[in-house]
Amino acid sequence: MAMQHTPLLMHRILDRGAKVAPTEEIVTATEDGARRQSYLETRARAHQLAHALKDAGIGVGDRVGTFMWNGSRHLEAYHACAGMGAVLHTLNIRLSDKDLEYIIGHAEDKIIIADADTLPLLEVLKDRMPSVEQVVVATEAGFEGWSTDLPNAVDYEDFIAGKPGVFGWPEIDENSPLGLCYTSGTTGNPKGVEYEHRSQYLHTMAQCMTDAMGLSATDTMLGIVPMFHAMGWGLPWSALMLGCKQVMPHRFMDPAKLLDLLVTEKVTVSAGVPTIWQGVKALYEANPDQYDLSSLSRLTCGGSAPPPSLIRWFWDTLGVEMIQGWGMTETSPLATLSRRVMKKSQLELSEDEQFENVAKAGQLMPGLELDIFDENFEPVPHDGESVGEILIRGPWICSEYYNNPQPEKFHEGWLITGDVGKIDPEEYLIISDRSKDLVKSGGEWISSVDLENHIVALDGIAQACVVAHPHPKWDERPVALVVLEPGKEVTAEAVINHCATAFAKWQLPDDVLYIESIPLTSTGKMDKKVVRADLDAQGYQLPDMRESAG
Amino acid sequence: MAMQHTPLLMHRILDRGAKVAPTEEIVTATEDGARRQSYLETRARAHQLAHALKDAGIGVGDRVGTFMWNGSRHLEAYHACAGMGAVLHTLNIRLSDKDLEYIIGHAEDKIIIADADTLPLLEVLKDRMPSVEQVVVATEAGFEGWSTDLPNAVDYEDFIAGKPGVFGWPEIDENSPLGLCYTSGTTGNPKGVEYEHRSQYLHTMAQCMTDAMGLSATDTMLGIVPMFHAMGWGLPWSALMLGCKQVMPHRFMDPAKLLDLLVTEKVTVSAGVPTIWQGVKALYEANPDQYDLSSLSRLTCGGSAPPPSLIRWFWDTLGVEMIQGWGMTETSPLATLSRRVMKKSQLELSEDEQFENVAKAGQLMPGLELDIFDENFEPVPHDGESVGEILIRGPWICSEYYNNPQPEKFHEGWLITGDVGKIDPEEYLIISDRSKDLVKSGGEWISSVDLENHIVALDGIAQACVVAHPHPKWDERPVALVVLEPGKEVTAEAVINHCATAFAKWQLPDDVLYIESIPLTSTGKMDKKVVRADLDAQGYQLPDMRESAG
């Protein structure tokens, strides 16, 4: 041994923010404003929480569930569990009671920390969580008088009161589990991704690189992506390491509150799914002189691809750079990123060309390997045309699911992502679709994402969703569902003609349907499973079929 | 196992630059201009070199010496050795033949790659390198006709010619050795620091963080710090990973050539020791309208602390941010950094206050631990006043010396750095001195660095060096040696009076001596060992002693 082999444990970086920026703020949104505490207080409270959890029987490797919005106490739970070697199991509060029952039981959570306003959702599971010994209730203003029929419930503040403000973090193996997050699969039960210290440590370092999200201690970060999604995209860890100001929206996820936080807290960087930014854009446009967003410099957008028109709007209107990221729960999640200028040669591109790049999923983060393969796992050329299944591997990529290995999701050490895409000669990844959302027509694939992005750029269209519908001859044909902007009218013919400017005839949607809103998944993505089920339930038929029936 | 435990091998990040930026340039300075090759060519040549080394008998763990300036072939040697699992032993071409003989023999280098112009220095060792089987000669313009009496010498281009452009990098343990760099100690033989894959991988990730040097693929980097010093401060690794344009000065280390490169190659970031930047400043000031440095944004300065007046000059004159870094061969080397604004609270400081911070060694890099201790290894308060010995630990800190453990240089897993310093309440490290350069007077310590920084800010003083001289009563007393700016005169009284504005009476130098230049070590630092030896050789006596003798 010539160099120190210091285990890559999260506590080595998480305690740092409070050391370098003790007075910096963690801001949690409240009904009528915001609640503030310093990094120094937050760190002390995290250490107190660790003591309380330990005293309540939580040891190294035990699972602690959180059923919480983004807020300072959720951050403390992140910090405490990682420090003490417990496993933070972030429960998605938007899941069905059936899924929640399954994952709490599968993870064998011993304690659940829940926000008081979410208790009704948890109480549904009252007698269906045999592993849970205690519920710790985090109380924000307005919920002080909480009560619950869940057994052995205690207020968070009582739980940590009087505990020492310093916990001697244990030295454990760097590959010890750290966090657990279940993905809502399309079939079967949810599958758990178990993060480890080393994997999240390396992910945190990568995320803080200049050429990643460029996060800095000088930033003010508003993480809108819920902390129950893929470790909040890793932002809580990065912020705790850097000591940057954090703004947390708690349960106030409406565009009005988000815009209010962006303005009043002088947020510099934020992160959320495209539907969030579409909502923010719509509200801003309705009141263009009301919001001073001059502090804001960049938005990271992930979960699903933002339409290029949205990326462009933020740049042209606000001078805000939208950074597209691609990843999934299984990839920690940061895998690829796209910024307006990511290398020197791009400095010479026109602004339009630069934005073509941002519309791609982007460049792979250093340390990861990614490639596209055909159905025999032969590599597909990087020509920007050939489509293949995306496989990825590296030190923050999942190798199996928690207590449910699912070997068919892996191939010779690679994760089979379930996304299909292209790689262009510049080594940029372009996501074509989730493999399950591709439209398979006449032996060819049609990308629903490409059609959606094109349709939504048409004036008068607020949102677009393209799904496959069964067809006896072609297997499947695309159907476009659109949400119009208020007061606007766009004919189906106009939509099809607009698509015809960019797509081949056989790729055009067979039908254009008008809907009020698009159903979303618990992670804020368009829920195409529900859209397809709704069409089936309505007895929807493709125009071809109606004609043949007529 | 839930996440992939991909070994942190350097080849996983080193091949990346050529993938994302294949046409970006590696520029090597030549007598009358520059030689250019692309990242793609450089990567292919590195893989060819690995094949050639393997064919010449180099296996995993074997040492390959380099006796080279900063240039594209040195970079290829970095890349090839790291990729194939060999150990790159960077030989400092400014060492004495005695030290070179020792370290080549101690490391048991099997092959040495040498720049043709350095051959005379190596030929001195002709029969004193029994382990060396072959010398590979890297030839730049003007040296094509090289010849040598070193046995078994081959031209670099002949050595790699015809070898395949892809090497299948082996999967080895992530704690395998990667590089070897000897430190020229004050006593005894040089000691080897052996870098490992994991340690340099983590160091590279840290260096590319926004809050470190903020390196980006959009940068053009001029690494002036020799690649034979502490892995060129890690910059070759970072550049290969990012794919940023690199400019390499080769043997042209004079300020005129460096300024020429900064201007013509539109360098954005550079790195070197303070003496380099003093030379650049002097030449710029002599010809203020000749150089367009508008592309340059930041300079990293390490090796020894830059005087605050120098930091300020670059900002006030050129708008260039000087980043102070502290570290040593044993710390890979990046340990602390100081920038003008490193956290949000500093945005509100005045510019003068911001520059007070830059004059400190700065904030510790995430993942490292550092503290100051008294002689009983008890921690010393972080009050900005108390001085202690600096100890450091973490995943890129040396744990023992190569084949020469030196346990007295370590304490319970910490490296004893040999530097002494203070930590202020903002957790900034302030280096007082090398412990061997402190002046111990009457039981108190006087910092030679503080005195030097103060003296050099006096108009008319170009450089200052303060050393201890033995004193029968006080143990040691400080003596200042100054180099005047051309045509200027500053009296000894003026120097002392200037010091008296900031230092206590007992801390003032006993004497001010005028010299033509200050001797430098092989790493470009003031060589106080030589300064002290020169004074002794001259029979120098302190004024006190002269009086008592008179």
PDB file of N, CA, C and O in Angstrom, chain A residues 63-112:
ATOM      1  N   ARG A  63     -33.304  -0.664   7.424  1.00  0.00           N
ATOM      2  CA  ARG A  63     -34.005   0.257   6.537  1.00  0.00           C
ATOM      3  C   ARG A  63     -34.888   1.239   7.308  1.00  0.00           C
ATOM      4  O   ARG A  63     -35.669   0.834   8.172  1.00  0.00           O
ATOM      5  N   VAL A  64     -34.718   2.532   6.962  1.00  0.00           N
ATOM      6  CA  VAL A  64     -35.552   3.603   7.503  1.00  0.00           C
ATOM      7  C   VAL A  64     -36.334   4.187   6.335  1.00  0.00           C
ATOM      8  O   VAL A  64     -35.737   4.716   5.390  1.00  0.00           O
ATOM      9  N   GLY A  65     -37.650   4.073   6.373  1.00  0.00           N
ATOM     10  CA  GLY A  65     -38.455   4.636   5.295  1.00  0.00           C
ATOM     11  C   GLY A  65     -38.690   6.125   5.511  1.00  0.00           C
ATOM     12  O   GLY A  65     -38.772   6.600   6.642  1.00  0.00           O
ATOM     13  N   THR A  66     -38.763   6.876   4.406  1.00  0.00           N
ATOM     14  CA  THR A  66     -39.211   8.265   4.515  1.00  0.00           C
ATOM     15  C   THR A  66     -40.416   8.423   3.602  1.00  0.00           C
ATOM     16  O   THR A  66     -40.446   7.892   2.482  1.00  0.00           O
ATOM     17  N   PHE A  67     -41.420   9.123   4.097  1.00  0.00           N
ATOM     18  CA  PHE A  67     -42.669   9.350   3.366  1.00  0.00           C
ATOM     19  C   PHE A  67     -42.864  10.853   3.415  1.00  0.00           C
ATOM     20  O   PHE A  67     -43.676  11.373   4.159  1.00  0.00           O
ATOM     21  N   MET A  68     -42.034  11.544   2.641  1.00  0.00           N
ATOM     22  CA  MET A  68     -41.854  12.976   2.873  1.00  0.00           C
ATOM     23  C   MET A  68     -41.669  13.763   1.580  1.00  0.00           C
ATOM     24  O   MET A  68     -41.160  13.260   0.589  1.00  0.00           O
ATOM     25  N   TRP A  69     -42.050  15.043   1.665  1.00  0.00           N
ATOM     26  CA  TRP A  69     -41.741  16.017   0.639  1.00  0.00           C
ATOM     27  C   TRP A  69     -40.272  16.444   0.780  1.00  0.00           C
ATOM     28  O   TRP A  69     -39.607  16.052   1.731  1.00  0.00           O
ATOM     29  N   ASN A  70     -39.853  17.308  -0.142  1.00  0.00           N
ATOM     30  CA  ASN A  70     -38.517  17.897  -0.003  1.00  0.00           C
ATOM     31  C   ASN A  70     -38.552  18.959   1.087  1.00  0.00           C
ATOM     32  O   ASN A  70     -39.272  19.958   0.956  1.00  0.00           O
ATOM     33  N   GLY A  71     -37.798  18.755   2.146  1.00  0.00           N
ATOM     34  CA  GLY A  71     -37.765  19.715   3.242  1.00  0.00           C
ATOM     35  C   GLY A  71     -36.555  19.432   4.102  1.00  0.00           C
ATOM     36  O   GLY A  71     -35.859  18.420   3.917  1.00  0.00           O
ATOM     37  N   SER A  72     -36.316  20.308   5.069  1.00  0.00           N
ATOM     38  CA  SER A  72     -35.090  20.196   5.855  1.00  0.00           C
ATOM     39  C   SER A  72     -35.040  18.889   6.644  1.00  0.00           C
ATOM     40  O   SER A  72     -33.966  18.319   6.830  1.00  0.00           O
ATOM     41  N   ARG A  73     -36.205  18.394   7.125  1.00  0.00           N
ATOM     42  CA  ARG A  73     -36.170  17.153   7.909  1.00  0.00           C
ATOM     43  C   ARG A  73     -35.882  15.940   7.023  1.00  0.00           C
ATOM     44  O   ARG A  73     -35.267  14.987   7.456  1.00  0.00           O
ATOM     45  N   HIS A  74     -36.336  16.011   5.783  1.00  0.00           N
ATOM     46  CA  HIS A  74     -36.001  14.923   4.858  1.00  0.00           C
ATOM     47  C   HIS A  74     -34.485  14.923   4.608  1.00  0.00           C
ATOM     48  O   HIS A  74     -33.837  13.875   4.580  1.00  0.00           O
ATOM     49  N   LEU A  75     -33.932  16.125   4.474  1.00  0.00           N
ATOM     50  CA  LEU A  75     -32.480  16.249   4.296  1.00  0.00           C
ATOM     51  C   LEU A  75     -31.735  15.695   5.508  1.00  0.00           C
ATOM     52  O   LEU A  75     -30.713  15.009   5.372  1.00  0.00           O
ATOM     53  N   GLU A  76     -32.251  15.993   6.682  1.00  0.00           N
ATOM     54  CA  GLU A  76     -31.634  15.455   7.902  1.00  0.00           C
ATOM     55  C   GLU A  76     -31.682  13.925   7.911  1.00  0.00           C
ATOM     56  O   GLU A  76     -30.739  13.263   8.361  1.00  0.00           O
ATOM     57  N   ALA A  77     -32.781  13.363   7.405  1.00  0.00           N
ATOM     58  CA  ALA A  77     -32.888  11.906   7.348  1.00  0.00           C
ATOM     59  C   ALA A  77     -31.862  11.326   6.372  1.00  0.00           C
ATOM     60  O   ALA A  77     -31.241  10.294   6.635  1.00  0.00           O
ATOM     61  N   TYR A  78     -31.690  12.001   5.223  1.00  0.00           N
ATOM     62  CA  TYR A  78     -30.629  11.589   4.289  1.00  0.00           C
ATOM     63  C   TYR A  78     -29.286  11.533   5.026  1.00  0.00           C
ATOM     64  O   TYR A  78     -28.552  10.555   4.966  1.00  0.00           O
ATOM     65  N   HIS A  79     -28.970  12.648   5.668  1.00  0.00           N
ATOM     66  CA  HIS A  79     -27.669  12.831   6.315  1.00  0.00           C
ATOM     67  C   HIS A  79     -27.473  11.799   7.438  1.00  0.00           C
ATOM     68  O   HIS A  79     -26.436  11.134   7.514  1.00  0.00           O
ATOM     69  N   ALA A  80     -28.500  11.653   8.265  1.00  0.00           N
ATOM     70  CA  ALA A  80     -28.386  10.767   9.433  1.00  0.00           C
ATOM     71  C   ALA A  80     -28.221   9.310   9.002  1.00  0.00           C
ATOM     72  O   ALA A  80     -27.343   8.591   9.499  1.00  0.00           O
ATOM     73  N   CYS A  81     -29.072   8.863   8.088  1.00  0.00           N
ATOM     74  CA  CYS A  81     -29.006   7.456   7.668  1.00  0.00           C
ATOM     75  C   CYS A  81     -27.674   7.156   6.997  1.00  0.00           C
ATOM     76  O   CYS A  81     -27.032   6.143   7.292  1.00  0.00           O
ATOM     77  N   ALA A  82     -27.237   8.038   6.086  1.00  0.00           N
ATOM     78  CA  ALA A  82     -25.965   7.804   5.408  1.00  0.00           C
ATOM     79  C   ALA A  82     -24.825   7.781   6.416  1.00  0.00           C
ATOM     80  O   ALA A  82     -23.928   6.930   6.352  1.00  0.00           O
ATOM     81  N   GLY A  83     -24.859   8.712   7.364  1.00  0.00           N
ATOM     82  CA  GLY A  83     -23.774   8.776   8.338  1.00  0.00           C
ATOM     83  C   GLY A  83     -23.688   7.529   9.191  1.00  0.00           C
ATOM     84  O   GLY A  83     -22.608   6.959   9.391  1.00  0.00           O
ATOM     85  N   MET A  84     -24.834   7.051   9.680  1.00  0.00           N
ATOM     86  CA  MET A  84     -24.836   5.949  10.648  1.00  0.00           C
ATOM     87  C   MET A  84     -24.808   4.583   9.988  1.00  0.00           C
ATOM     88  O   MET A  84     -24.715   3.566  10.685  1.00  0.00           O
ATOM     89  N   GLY A  85     -24.878   4.540   8.664  1.00  0.00           N
ATOM     90  CA  GLY A  85     -24.821   3.249   7.972  1.00  0.00           C
ATOM     91  C   GLY A  85     -26.174   2.580   7.823  1.00  0.00           C
ATOM     92  O   GLY A  85     -26.251   1.416   7.436  1.00  0.00           O
ATOM     93  N   ALA A  86     -27.250   3.307   8.136  1.00  0.00           N
ATOM     94  CA  ALA A  86     -28.593   2.775   7.886  1.00  0.00           C
ATOM     95  C   ALA A  86     -28.929   2.970   6.404  1.00  0.00           C
ATOM     96  O   ALA A  86     -28.211   3.647   5.672  1.00  0.00           O
ATOM     97  N   VAL A  87     -30.027   2.356   5.986  1.00  0.00           N
ATOM     98  CA  VAL A  87     -30.419   2.444   4.581  1.00  0.00           C
ATOM     99  C   VAL A  87     -31.668   3.317   4.475  1.00  0.00           C
ATOM    100  O   VAL A  87     -32.712   2.985   5.038  1.00  0.00           O
ATOM    101  N   LEU A  88     -31.532   4.442   3.780  1.00  0.00           N
ATOM    102  CA  LEU A  88     -32.643   5.366   3.608  1.00  0.00           C
ATOM    103  C   LEU A  88     -33.545   4.866   2.492  1.00  0.00           C
ATOM    104  O   LEU A  88     -33.153   4.861   1.323  1.00  0.00           O
ATOM    105  N   HIS A  89     -34.740   4.438   2.849  1.00  0.00           N
ATOM    106  CA  HIS A  89     -35.683   3.963   1.849  1.00  0.00           C
ATOM    107  C   HIS A  89     -36.708   5.055   1.581  1.00  0.00           C
ATOM    108  O   HIS A  89     -37.635   5.275   2.366  1.00  0.00           O
ATOM    109  N   THR A  90     -36.527   5.747   0.468  1.00  0.00           N
ATOM    110  CA  THR A  90     -37.423   6.856   0.127  1.00  0.00           C
ATOM    111  C   THR A  90     -38.686   6.302  -0.517  1.00  0.00           C
ATOM    112  O   THR A  90     -38.651   5.703  -1.584  1.00  0.00           O
ATOM    113  N   LEU A  91     -39.808   6.513   0.165  1.00  0.00           N
ATOM    114  CA  LEU A  91     -41.094   6.021  -0.333  1.00  0.00           C
ATOM    115  C   LEU A  91     -41.760   7.099  -1.178  1.00  0.00           C
ATOM    116  O   LEU A  91     -41.897   8.247  -0.740  1.00  0.00           O
ATOM    117  N   ASN A  92     -42.192   6.711  -2.366  1.00  0.00           N
ATOM    118  CA  ASN A  92     -42.871   7.631  -3.266  1.00  0.00           C
ATOM    119  C   ASN A  92     -44.303   7.815  -2.772  1.00  0.00           C
ATOM    120  O   ASN A  92     -45.115   6.884  -2.817  1.00  0.00           O
ATOM    121  N   ILE A  93     -44.625   9.028  -2.315  1.00  0.00           N
ATOM    122  CA  ILE A  93     -45.929   9.241  -1.687  1.00  0.00           C
ATOM    123  C   ILE A  93     -47.072   9.196  -2.698  1.00  0.00           C
ATOM    124  O   ILE A  93     -48.242   9.194  -2.317  1.00  0.00           O
ATOM    125  N   ARG A  94     -46.735   9.131  -3.983  1.00  0.00           N
ATOM    126  CA  ARG A  94     -47.791   9.095  -5.002  1.00  0.00           C
ATOM    127  C   ARG A  94     -48.109   7.673  -5.460  1.00  0.00           C
ATOM    128  O   ARG A  94     -48.915   7.473  -6.365  1.00  0.00           O
ATOM    129  N   LEU A  95     -47.480   6.691  -4.853  1.00  0.00           N
ATOM    130  CA  LEU A  95     -47.758   5.308  -5.253  1.00  0.00           C
ATOM    131  C   LEU A  95     -49.116   4.857  -4.708  1.00  0.00           C
ATOM    132  O   LEU A  95     -49.637   5.416  -3.746  1.00  0.00           O
ATOM    133  N   SER A  96     -49.653   3.828  -5.322  1.00  0.00           N
ATOM    134  CA  SER A  96     -50.902   3.225  -4.833  1.00  0.00           C
ATOM    135  C   SER A  96     -50.640   2.533  -3.495  1.00  0.00           C
ATOM    136  O   SER A  96     -49.499   2.174  -3.183  1.00  0.00           O
ATOM    137  N   ASP A  97     -51.684   2.366  -2.703  1.00  0.00           N
ATOM    138  CA  ASP A  97     -51.514   1.687  -1.415  1.00  0.00           C
ATOM    139  C   ASP A  97     -51.018   0.259  -1.613  1.00  0.00           C
ATOM    140  O   ASP A  97     -50.246  -0.256  -0.819  1.00  0.00           O
ATOM    141  N   LYS A  98     -51.431  -0.351  -2.722  1.00  0.00           N
ATOM    142  CA  LYS A  98     -50.987  -1.712  -3.006  1.00  0.00           C
ATOM    143  C   LYS A  98     -49.461  -1.745  -3.209  1.00  0.00           C
ATOM    144  O   LYS A  98     -48.757  -2.586  -2.635  1.00  0.00           O
ATOM    145  N   ASP A  99     -48.942  -0.820  -4.019  1.00  0.00           N
ATOM    146  CA  ASP A  99     -47.502  -0.775  -4.251  1.00  0.00           C
ATOM    147  C   ASP A  99     -46.753  -0.414  -2.963  1.00  0.00           C
ATOM    148  O   ASP A  99     -45.694  -0.980  -2.669  1.00  0.00           O
ATOM    149  N   LEU A 100     -47.292   0.541  -2.216  1.00  0.00           N
ATOM    150  CA  LEU A 100     -46.626   0.936  -0.970  1.00  0.00           C
ATOM    151  C   LEU A 100     -46.543  -0.232  -0.005  1.00  0.00           C
ATOM    152  O   LEU A 100     -45.503  -0.469   0.620  1.00  0.00           O
ATOM    153  N   GLU A 101     -47.665  -0.942   0.129  1.00  0.00           N
ATOM    154  CA  GLU A 101     -47.669  -2.114   1.020  1.00  0.00           C
ATOM    155  C   GLU A 101     -46.572  -3.091   0.607  1.00  0.00           C
ATOM    156  O   GLU A 101     -45.805  -3.597   1.435  1.00  0.00           O
ATOM    157  N   TYR A 102     -46.485  -3.291  -0.726  1.00  0.00           N
ATOM    158  CA  TYR A 102     -45.493  -4.251  -1.217  1.00  0.00           C
ATOM    159  C   TYR A 102     -44.066  -3.794  -0.887  1.00  0.00           C
ATOM    160  O   TYR A 102     -43.265  -4.552  -0.348  1.00  0.00           O
ATOM    161  N   ILE A 103     -43.745  -2.547  -1.196  1.00  0.00           N
ATOM    162  CA  ILE A 103     -42.339  -2.145  -1.058  1.00  0.00           C
ATOM    163  C   ILE A 103     -41.932  -1.969   0.405  1.00  0.00           C
ATOM    164  O   ILE A 103     -40.796  -2.274   0.762  1.00  0.00           O
ATOM    165  N   ILE A 104     -42.866  -1.510   1.249  1.00  0.00           N
ATOM    166  CA  ILE A 104     -42.522  -1.396   2.677  1.00  0.00           C
ATOM    167  C   ILE A 104     -42.256  -2.783   3.244  1.00  0.00           C
ATOM    168  O   ILE A 104     -41.306  -2.992   3.998  1.00  0.00           O
ATOM    169  N   GLY A 105     -43.079  -3.744   2.815  1.00  0.00           N
ATOM    170  CA  GLY A 105     -42.887  -5.113   3.287  1.00  0.00           C
ATOM    171  C   GLY A 105     -41.636  -5.751   2.708  1.00  0.00           C
ATOM    172  O   GLY A 105     -40.889  -6.429   3.404  1.00  0.00           O
ATOM    173  N   HIS A 106     -41.407  -5.494   1.426  1.00  0.00           N
ATOM    174  CA  HIS A 106     -40.247  -6.090   0.759  1.00  0.00           C
ATOM    175  C   HIS A 106     -38.943  -5.531   1.337  1.00  0.00           C
ATOM    176  O   HIS A 106     -37.973  -6.265   1.540  1.00  0.00           O
ATOM    177  N   ALA A 107     -38.945  -4.248   1.635  1.00  0.00           N
ATOM    178  CA  ALA A 107     -37.741  -3.618   2.205  1.00  0.00           C
ATOM    179  C   ALA A 107     -37.617  -3.905   3.694  1.00  0.00           C
ATOM    180  O   ALA A 107     -36.552  -3.740   4.271  1.00  0.00           O
ATOM    181  N   GLU A 108     -38.708  -4.322   4.327  1.00  0.00           N
ATOM    182  CA  GLU A 108     -38.743  -4.543   5.777  1.00  0.00           C
ATOM    183  C   GLU A 108     -38.335  -3.291   6.548  1.00  0.00           C
ATOM    184  O   GLU A 108     -37.500  -3.326   7.447  1.00  0.00           O
ATOM    185  N   ASP A 109     -38.942  -2.166   6.157  1.00  0.00           N
ATOM    186  CA  ASP A 109     -38.673  -0.913   6.860  1.00  0.00           C
ATOM    187  C   ASP A 109     -39.021  -1.059   8.336  1.00  0.00           C
ATOM    188  O   ASP A 109     -40.105  -1.540   8.677  1.00  0.00           O
ATOM    189  N   LYS A 110     -38.109  -0.613   9.221  1.00  0.00           N
ATOM    190  CA  LYS A 110     -38.355  -0.718  10.664  1.00  0.00           C
ATOM    191  C   LYS A 110     -39.003   0.550  11.216  1.00  0.00           C
ATOM    192  O   LYS A 110     -39.780   0.516  12.154  1.00  0.00           O
ATOM    193  N   ILE A 111     -38.598   1.666  10.656  1.00  0.00           N
ATOM    194  CA  ILE A 111     -39.143   2.958  11.080  1.00  0.00           C
ATOM    195  C   ILE A 111     -39.508   3.718   9.822  1.00  0.00           C
ATOM    196  O   ILE A 111     -38.806   3.622   8.812  1.00  0.00           O
ATOM    197  N   ILE A 112     -40.616   4.445   9.885  1.00  0.00           N
ATOM    198  CA  ILE A 112     -40.951   5.348   8.780  1.00  0.00           C
ATOM    199  C   ILE A 112     -41.041   6.766   9.337  1.00  0.00           C
ATOM    200  O   ILE A 112     -41.695   6.997  10.353  1.00  0.00           O
TER     201      ILE A 112
END
